XYZ file of C-alpha atoms in Angstrom:
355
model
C 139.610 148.981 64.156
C 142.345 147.851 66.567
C 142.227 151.390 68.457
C 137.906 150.811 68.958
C 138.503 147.526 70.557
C 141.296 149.094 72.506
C 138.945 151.233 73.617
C 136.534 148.371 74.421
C 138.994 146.290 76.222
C 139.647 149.191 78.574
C 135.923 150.029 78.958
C 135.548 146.281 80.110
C 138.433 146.819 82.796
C 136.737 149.710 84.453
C 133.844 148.368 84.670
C 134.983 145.413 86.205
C 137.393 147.640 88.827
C 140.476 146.906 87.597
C 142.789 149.049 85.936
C 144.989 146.674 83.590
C 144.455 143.398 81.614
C 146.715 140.956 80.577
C 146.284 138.815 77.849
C 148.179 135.614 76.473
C 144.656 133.582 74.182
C 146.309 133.818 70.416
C 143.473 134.685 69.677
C 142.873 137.195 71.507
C 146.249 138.194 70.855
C 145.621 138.463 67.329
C 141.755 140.424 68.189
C 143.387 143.110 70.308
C 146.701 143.953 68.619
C 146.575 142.589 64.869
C 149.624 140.495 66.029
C 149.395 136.527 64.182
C 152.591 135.430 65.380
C 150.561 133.642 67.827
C 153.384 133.536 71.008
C 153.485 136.171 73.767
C 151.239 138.550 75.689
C 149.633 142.090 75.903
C 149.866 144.268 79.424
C 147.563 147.211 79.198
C 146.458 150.243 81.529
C 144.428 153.036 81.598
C 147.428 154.531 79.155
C 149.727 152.340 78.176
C 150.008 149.175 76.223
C 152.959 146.527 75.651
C 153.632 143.589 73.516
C 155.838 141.154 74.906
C 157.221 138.563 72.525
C 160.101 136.767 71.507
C 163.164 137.533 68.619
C 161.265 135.247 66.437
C 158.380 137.941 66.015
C 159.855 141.374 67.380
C 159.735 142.844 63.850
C 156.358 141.081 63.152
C 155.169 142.270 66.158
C 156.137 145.734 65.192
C 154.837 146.294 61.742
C 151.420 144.639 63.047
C 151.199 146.134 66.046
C 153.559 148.737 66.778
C 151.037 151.704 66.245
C 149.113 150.661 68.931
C 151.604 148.542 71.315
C 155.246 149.012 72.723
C 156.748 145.628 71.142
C 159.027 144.475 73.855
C 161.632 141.061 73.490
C 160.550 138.520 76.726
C 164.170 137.418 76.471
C 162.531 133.966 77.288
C 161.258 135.116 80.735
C 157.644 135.732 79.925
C 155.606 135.698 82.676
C 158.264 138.049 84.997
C 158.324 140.477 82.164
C 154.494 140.203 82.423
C 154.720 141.024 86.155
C 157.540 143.464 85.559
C 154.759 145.469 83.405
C 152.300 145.579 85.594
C 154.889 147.003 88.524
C 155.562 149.845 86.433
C 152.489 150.477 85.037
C 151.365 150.446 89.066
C 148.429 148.506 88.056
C 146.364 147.339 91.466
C 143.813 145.094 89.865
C 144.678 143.415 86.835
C 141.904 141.077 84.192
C 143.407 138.554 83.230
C 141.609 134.951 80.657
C 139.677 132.681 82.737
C 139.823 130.106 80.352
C 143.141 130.139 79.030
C 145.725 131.745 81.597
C 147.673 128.272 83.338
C 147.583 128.310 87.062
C 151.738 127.662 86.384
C 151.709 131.290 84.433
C 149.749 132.750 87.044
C 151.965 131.539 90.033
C 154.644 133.066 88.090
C 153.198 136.120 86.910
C 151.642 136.887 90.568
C 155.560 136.126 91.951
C 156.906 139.280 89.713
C 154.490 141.698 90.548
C 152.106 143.000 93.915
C 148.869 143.044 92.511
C 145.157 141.614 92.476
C 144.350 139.372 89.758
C 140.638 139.145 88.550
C 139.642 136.551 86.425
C 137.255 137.785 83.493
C 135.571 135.831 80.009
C 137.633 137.990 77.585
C 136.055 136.248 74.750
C 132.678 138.065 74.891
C 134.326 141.001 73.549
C 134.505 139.164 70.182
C 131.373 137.802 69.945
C 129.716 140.697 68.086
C 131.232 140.789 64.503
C 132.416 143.938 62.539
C 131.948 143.921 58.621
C 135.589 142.802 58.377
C 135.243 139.637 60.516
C 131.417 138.829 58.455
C 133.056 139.239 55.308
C 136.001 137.196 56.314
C 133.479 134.408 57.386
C 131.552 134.836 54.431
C 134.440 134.078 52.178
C 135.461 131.350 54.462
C 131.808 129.834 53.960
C 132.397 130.110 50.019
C 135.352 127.944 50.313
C 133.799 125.343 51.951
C 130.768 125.132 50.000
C 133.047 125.114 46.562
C 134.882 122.612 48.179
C 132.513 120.257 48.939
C 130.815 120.724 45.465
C 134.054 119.451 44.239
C 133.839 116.610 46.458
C 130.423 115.437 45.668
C 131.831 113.288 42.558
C 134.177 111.339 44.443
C 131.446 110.102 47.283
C 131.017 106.452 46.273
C 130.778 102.863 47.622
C 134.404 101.681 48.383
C 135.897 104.988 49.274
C 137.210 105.042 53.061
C 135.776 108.090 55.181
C 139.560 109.389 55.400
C 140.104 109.290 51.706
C 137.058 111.848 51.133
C 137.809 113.878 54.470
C 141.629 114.258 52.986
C 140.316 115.400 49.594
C 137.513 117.751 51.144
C 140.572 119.506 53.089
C 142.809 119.433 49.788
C 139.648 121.150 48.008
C 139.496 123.651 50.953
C 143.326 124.018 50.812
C 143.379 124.637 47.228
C 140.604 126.895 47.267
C 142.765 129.097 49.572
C 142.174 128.255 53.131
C 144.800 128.546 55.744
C 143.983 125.481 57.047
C 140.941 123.439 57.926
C 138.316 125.044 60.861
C 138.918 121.509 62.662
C 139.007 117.776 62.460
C 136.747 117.159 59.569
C 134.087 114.556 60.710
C 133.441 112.282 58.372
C 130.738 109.394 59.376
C 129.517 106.832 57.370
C 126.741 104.346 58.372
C 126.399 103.383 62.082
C 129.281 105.704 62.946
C 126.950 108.622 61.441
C 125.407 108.003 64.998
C 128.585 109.397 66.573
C 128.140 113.473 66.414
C 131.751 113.792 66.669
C 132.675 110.964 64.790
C 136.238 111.963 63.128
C 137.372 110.095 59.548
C 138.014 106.250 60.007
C 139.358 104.212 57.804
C 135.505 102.535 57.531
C 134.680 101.839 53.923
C 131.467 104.088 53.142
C 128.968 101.315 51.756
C 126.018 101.451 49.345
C 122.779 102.954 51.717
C 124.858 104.732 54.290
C 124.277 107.680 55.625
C 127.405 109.845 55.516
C 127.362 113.197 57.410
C 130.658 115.302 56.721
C 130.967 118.544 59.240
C 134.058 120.838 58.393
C 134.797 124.313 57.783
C 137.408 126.445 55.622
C 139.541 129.417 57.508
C 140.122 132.629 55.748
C 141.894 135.488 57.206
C 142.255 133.897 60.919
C 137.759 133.837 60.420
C 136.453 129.948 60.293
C 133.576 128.604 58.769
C 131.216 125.747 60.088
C 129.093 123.450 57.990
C 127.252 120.086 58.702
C 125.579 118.109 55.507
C 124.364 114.930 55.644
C 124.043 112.922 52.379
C 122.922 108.841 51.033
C 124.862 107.211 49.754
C 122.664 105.901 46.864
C 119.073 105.481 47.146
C 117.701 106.371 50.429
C 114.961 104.259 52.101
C 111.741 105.866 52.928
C 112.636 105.287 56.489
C 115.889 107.109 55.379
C 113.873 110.062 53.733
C 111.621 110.186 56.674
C 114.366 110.702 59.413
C 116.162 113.480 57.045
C 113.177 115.299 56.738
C 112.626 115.579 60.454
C 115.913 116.881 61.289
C 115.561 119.283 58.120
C 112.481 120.815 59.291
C 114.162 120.947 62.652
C 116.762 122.952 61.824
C 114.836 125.139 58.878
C 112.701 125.581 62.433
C 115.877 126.975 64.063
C 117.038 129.479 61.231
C 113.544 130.904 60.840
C 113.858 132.402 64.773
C 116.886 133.544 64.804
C 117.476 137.012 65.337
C 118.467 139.722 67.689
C 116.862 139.886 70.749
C 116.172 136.202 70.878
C 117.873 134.419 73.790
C 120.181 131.576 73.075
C 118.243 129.390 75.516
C 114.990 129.986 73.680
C 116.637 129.054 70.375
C 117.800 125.695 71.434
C 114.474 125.203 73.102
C 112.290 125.756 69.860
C 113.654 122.846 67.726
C 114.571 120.658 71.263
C 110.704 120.855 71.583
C 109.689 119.927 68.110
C 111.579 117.218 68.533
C 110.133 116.221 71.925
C 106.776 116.718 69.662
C 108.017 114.154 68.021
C 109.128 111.678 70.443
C 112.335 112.203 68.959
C 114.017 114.482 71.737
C 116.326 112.264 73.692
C 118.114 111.806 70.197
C 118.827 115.485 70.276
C 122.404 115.159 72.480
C 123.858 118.247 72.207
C 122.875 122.333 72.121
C 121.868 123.870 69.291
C 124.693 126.014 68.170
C 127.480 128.480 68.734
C 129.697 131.147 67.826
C 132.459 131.103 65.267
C 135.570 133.492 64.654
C 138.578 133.698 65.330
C 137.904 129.926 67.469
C 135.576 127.734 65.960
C 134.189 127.444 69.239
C 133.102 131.118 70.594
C 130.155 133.001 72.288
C 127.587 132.739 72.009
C 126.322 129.167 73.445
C 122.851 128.351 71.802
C 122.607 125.758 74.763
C 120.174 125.126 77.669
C 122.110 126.339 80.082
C 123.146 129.702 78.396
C 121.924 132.525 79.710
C 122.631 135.012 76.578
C 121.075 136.976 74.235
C 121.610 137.552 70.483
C 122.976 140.609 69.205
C 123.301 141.968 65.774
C 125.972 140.762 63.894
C 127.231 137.942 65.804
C 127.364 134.669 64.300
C 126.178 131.387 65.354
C 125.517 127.908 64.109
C 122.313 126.428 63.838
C 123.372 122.660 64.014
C 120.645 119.809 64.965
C 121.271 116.337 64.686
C 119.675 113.212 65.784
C 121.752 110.161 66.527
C 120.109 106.915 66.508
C 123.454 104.828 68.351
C 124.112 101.125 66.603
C 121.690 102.523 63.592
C 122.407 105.983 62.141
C 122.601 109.884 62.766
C 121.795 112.355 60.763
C 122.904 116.715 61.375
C 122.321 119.844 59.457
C 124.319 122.594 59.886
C 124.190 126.178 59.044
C 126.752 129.309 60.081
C 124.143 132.401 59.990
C 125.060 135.981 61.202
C 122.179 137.579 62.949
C 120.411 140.760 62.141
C 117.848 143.173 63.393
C 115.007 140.976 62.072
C 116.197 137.661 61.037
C 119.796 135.873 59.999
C 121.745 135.936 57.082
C 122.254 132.375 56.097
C 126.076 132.326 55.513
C 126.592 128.043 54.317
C 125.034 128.163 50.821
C 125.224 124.593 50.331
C 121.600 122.618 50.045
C 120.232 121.148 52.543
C 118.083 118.732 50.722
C 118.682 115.134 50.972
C 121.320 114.217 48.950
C 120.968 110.535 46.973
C 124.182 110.036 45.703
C 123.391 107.741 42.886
């Protein structure tokens, strides 16, 4: 596994012109070497390939990566061992992260060595999954549905929104998550109008709506999951507004599949909505990729300019957010297929009167 996207990472570089990458994400730390100890960086060339890290991890290192990498100790002195690598590996153009690499490493890094530096998305690499990374999702999904099963008794008038965010991460915890995918949102009421809006200490109240987005980590993979539930008897207004969104995403699902571009996804339930009138309460794209980050490619935005593949995974998230009344999102993690998705969040998506 680790040798293929070896093999990948050094197709990328020559087709970009280069002839070595460097590499410092965690994440894509951990993609490209197996290494989780989360702290150094990986120098590669046509042939060779070094870990730099520090005595904390140099044995780690070395029973996670050492078939592939030369595990060297930075001594503390990262970025010139980084440079020092690419001198004697007499690379003249090396890729380095766009999005992650500090202009302070860089200065440093560029002072150790004579080279070119390119900067490159690495993170497209990992956007198409291999059955370890679905099945990893998968069980991450399972988690967080179980979890917020378990959670489903406690949702009541009187409860804060931190007290049921803290036991929907216990559940996830206890379940056998690493940790949580994120800060679990947890919006009750007019704050359900806020799509980001984090666990307050608001007291949830009898005809709120309460939308809880979290997610459950297994194996480095993380989940994603949006429901949006009343607490109590919903109005018909209430049952009205759900059902819009519902369809709206259900809309979403149906389409995807490879071949589809993420633009066009985002654009089939942005104009339903507009159909409508509703479509100015739609503030945000449609989706995105999940792995290793919670946040990967692809975008299903309307800007992107991507196309799905097989086997990547995406969210299929729709809200509408109704600011000084109520919000309400659905969200579903799906991995795409030749003809269609497989719907990874089992959870219904049916309104939900808490009674």
């Amino acid at each position: 596994m680790i040798e293929e996207r070896i093999a990948r990472l050094r197709q990328f570089m020559y087709e970009r012109t280069a002839d070595g990458v460097v590499i410092v994400q965690p994440e894509n730390l951990r993609y490209f070497s197996g290494f989780t100890g989360g702290e150094g960086a990986l120098v590669l060339s046509g042939d060779q390939a070094v870990l730099w890290t520090d005595s904390r991890y140099t044995e780690q290192a070395a029973q996670q990566s050492g078939t592939w990498y030369e595990v060297k100790n930075h001594m503390g002195s990262l970025t010139e061992c980084i440079g020092k690598s690419l001198e004697e590996m007499q690379v003249q153009t090396a890729v380095y992260e766009e999005n992650f690499l500090t202009h302070y490493m860089y200065e440093n890094i560029a002072d150790a060595c004579e080279c070119y530096f390119q900067a490159e998305d690495l993170t497209q690499l990992r956007a198409v999954k291999e059955p370890y990374e679905l099945e990893a999702t998968r069980k991450a999904s399972r988690i967080a549905d179980q979890a917020f099963a378990d959670l489903l008794p406690y949702i009541k008038p009187g409860v804060t929104e931190k007290e049921l965010a803290a036991r929907l991460e216990s559940n996830m915890l206890l379940l056998g998550s690493e940790e949580k995918s994120f800060t679990t949102i947890a919006a009750s009421g007019k704050r359900s109008a806020m799509p980001h809006g984090t666990a307050s200490p608001k007291v949830v109240e009898k005809g709120d709506f309460l939308t809880f987005d979290f997610g459950a980590v297994w194996e480095g993979y993380h989940s994603d999951m949006t429901r949006t539930v009343v607490v109590g008897k919903a109005t018909q207004e209430q049952k009205d507004f759900y059902q819009l969104i519902l369809e709206g995403q259900k809309l979403g699902v149906s389409h995807i599949k490879e071949g589809l571009a993420c633009q066009e996804a985002d654009a089939i339930v942005r104009d339903y909505f507009a159909k409508h009138h509703m479509a100015q309460y739609f503030t945000h794209a449609l989706g995105h990729g999940t792995g290793l980050e919670i946040h990967e490619q692809p975008v299903l935005s309307p800007r992107s300019q991507g196309v799905l593949k097989k086997n990547m995974i995406v969210t299929v998230e729709p809200g509408l957010y109704i600011e000084g009344k109520y919000g309400v999102r659905i969200e579903d993690s799906v991995a795409v297929t030749a003809t269609g998705c497989e719907i990874l969040t089992k959870t219904s998506k049916e309104l939900m009167e808490l009674l």
